[in-house]
Tab-separated table of C-alpha atoms in Angstrom:
chain	number	residue	atom	x	y	z
A	1	MET	CA	7.310	-25.463	3.876
A	2	LYS	CA	7.572	-22.794	0.675
A	3	TYR	CA	9.202	-20.035	1.235
A	4	LEU	CA	8.395	-16.660	-0.883
A	5	VAL	CA	12.244	-14.464	-0.171
A	6	ASN	CA	12.221	-10.823	-0.952
A	7	TRP	CA	15.278	-8.863	-0.144
A	8	ASN	CA	16.960	-5.295	-1.074
A	9	GLU	CA	19.887	-3.169	-0.473
A	10	ARG	CA	20.001	-1.292	3.081
A	11	PRO	CA	20.054	2.310	2.292
A	12	GLN	CA	24.204	3.431	2.976
A	13	GLY	CA	26.257	6.462	2.957
A	14	SER	CA	28.649	7.979	0.446
A	15	ALA	CA	28.670	6.715	-2.961
A	16	ILE	CA	32.384	5.192	-1.880
A	17	GLU	CA	30.496	3.280	1.087
A	18	TYR	CA	27.623	1.492	-1.299
A	19	GLU	CA	30.853	1.299	-4.013
A	20	ASN	CA	32.591	-0.954	-1.193
A	21	VAL	CA	29.556	-2.993	0.230
A	22	GLN	CA	28.514	-3.982	-3.440
A	23	LYS	CA	31.675	-5.694	-3.640
A	24	ARG	CA	31.656	-7.559	0.221
A	25	ILE	CA	28.571	-8.355	-1.159
A	26	LEU	CA	29.263	-9.976	-3.889
A	27	LYS	CA	32.730	-11.422	-2.551
A	28	ILE	CA	30.777	-13.232	-0.003
A	29	PHE	CA	28.311	-14.048	-2.875
A	30	GLN	CA	31.104	-15.934	-4.674
A	31	HIS	CA	31.769	-18.164	-1.051
A	32	TRP	CA	28.180	-19.239	-0.483
A	33	GLU	CA	26.831	-22.020	-0.970
A	34	ILE	CA	23.215	-23.004	-1.448
A	35	PRO	CA	22.365	-24.916	1.442
A	36	SER	CA	21.711	-28.422	0.585
A	37	GLU	CA	18.493	-28.948	2.891
A	38	VAL	CA	16.990	-26.628	0.709
A	39	LYS	CA	15.164	-26.410	-2.575
A	40	VAL	CA	15.190	-23.598	-4.909
A	41	HIS	CA	12.218	-22.811	-7.717
A	42	ALA	CA	13.346	-19.603	-8.593
A	43	PHE	CA	15.987	-17.607	-7.728
A	44	VAL	CA	16.248	-13.852	-9.346
A	45	ALA	CA	17.428	-10.225	-9.435
A	46	ARG	CA	14.911	-7.423	-9.834
A	47	VAL	CA	16.377	-5.633	-13.804
A	48	GLY	CA	17.813	-2.364	-12.587
A	49	GLU	CA	18.103	-2.445	-8.585
A	50	TRP	CA	19.648	-4.402	-6.039
A	51	GLY	CA	17.352	-6.684	-5.205
A	52	GLY	CA	15.423	-9.843	-6.071
A	53	SER	CA	13.160	-12.674	-4.624
A	54	MET	CA	13.395	-16.605	-4.578
A	55	LEU	CA	11.093	-19.371	-3.872
A	56	LEU	CA	12.681	-22.215	-2.081
A	57	GLU	CA	10.983	-25.368	0.028
A	58	ALA	CA	12.850	-25.831	3.707
A	59	ASP	CA	11.954	-28.174	6.636
A	60	ASP	CA	13.240	-26.326	8.864
A	61	PRO	CA	12.245	-22.399	9.718
A	62	LEU	CA	15.939	-21.848	11.294
A	63	VAL	CA	18.133	-22.912	7.519
A	64	VAL	CA	16.198	-20.064	5.969
A	65	HIS	CA	16.719	-17.493	8.687
A	66	LYS	CA	20.459	-18.685	8.207
A	67	MET	CA	20.702	-17.729	4.822
A	68	CYS	CA	18.880	-14.437	6.211
A	69	SER	CA	21.196	-13.600	8.782
A	70	THR	CA	24.823	-14.513	5.912
A	71	PHE	CA	23.904	-11.662	4.377
A	72	PRO	CA	23.167	-8.196	5.725
A	73	ALA	CA	23.841	-5.819	3.721
A	74	PHE	CA	19.875	-6.453	2.114
A	75	GLN	CA	17.023	-6.275	4.033
A	76	PHE	CA	14.128	-9.984	3.550
A	77	ASP	CA	10.818	-10.003	3.875
A	78	VAL	CA	10.323	-13.519	3.675
A	79	HIS	CA	7.158	-15.044	3.897
A	80	GLN	CA	5.400	-18.732	4.240
A	81	VAL	CA	3.374	-19.351	0.523
A	82	ILE	CA	0.989	-22.309	-0.036
A	83	ASP	CA	0.229	-23.537	-3.721
A	84	VAL	CA	-2.869	-21.306	-5.110
A	85	PRO	CA	-5.304	-24.897	-5.515
A	86	ASP	CA	-4.775	-26.089	-1.907
A	87	ALA	CA	-5.255	-22.490	-0.516
A	88	VAL	CA	-8.048	-22.681	-3.471
A	89	ARG	CA	-9.375	-26.327	-1.479
A	90	VAL	CA	-8.783	-25.193	1.750
A	91	GLU	CA	-11.056	-21.786	0.996
A	92	ILE	CA	-14.015	-23.993	-0.180
A	93	GLU	CA	-14.362	-25.954	2.808
A	94	ALA	CA	-13.800	-22.820	5.405
A	95	ILE	CA	-16.998	-21.226	3.380
A	96	LYS	CA	-19.115	-24.387	3.202
A	97	TRP	CA	-18.986	-24.997	7.176
A	98	ARG	CA	-19.721	-21.576	7.324
A	99	ASP	CA	-22.940	-21.294	5.201
A	100	GLU	CA	-23.886	-24.554	7.128
A	101	LEU	CA	-23.996	-22.385	10.192
A	102	PRO	CA	-27.271	-21.339	11.585
A	103	SER	CA	-28.101	-17.933	11.313
């Protein structure tokens, strides 16, 4: 299954607290490794903000959940996605079936 994972940092307290959270996040990230069960297609940060996106494949949704749980300073938005050609194919099949129904 493919997933699109987007994240933003959770709002923090004061500027000093925010800076300390940044240091903690980067320290954790330096030790973190992408799980072997995950195939990453894209792993990007948004320019000018503290967030990013990852397009990945994983058979087990628990692996994705664990990845997100590793970084509690982030809010994650996770969507299972499919390739456009596959989506178009099944949409055409659904429309055909629906059009064949009696009026």
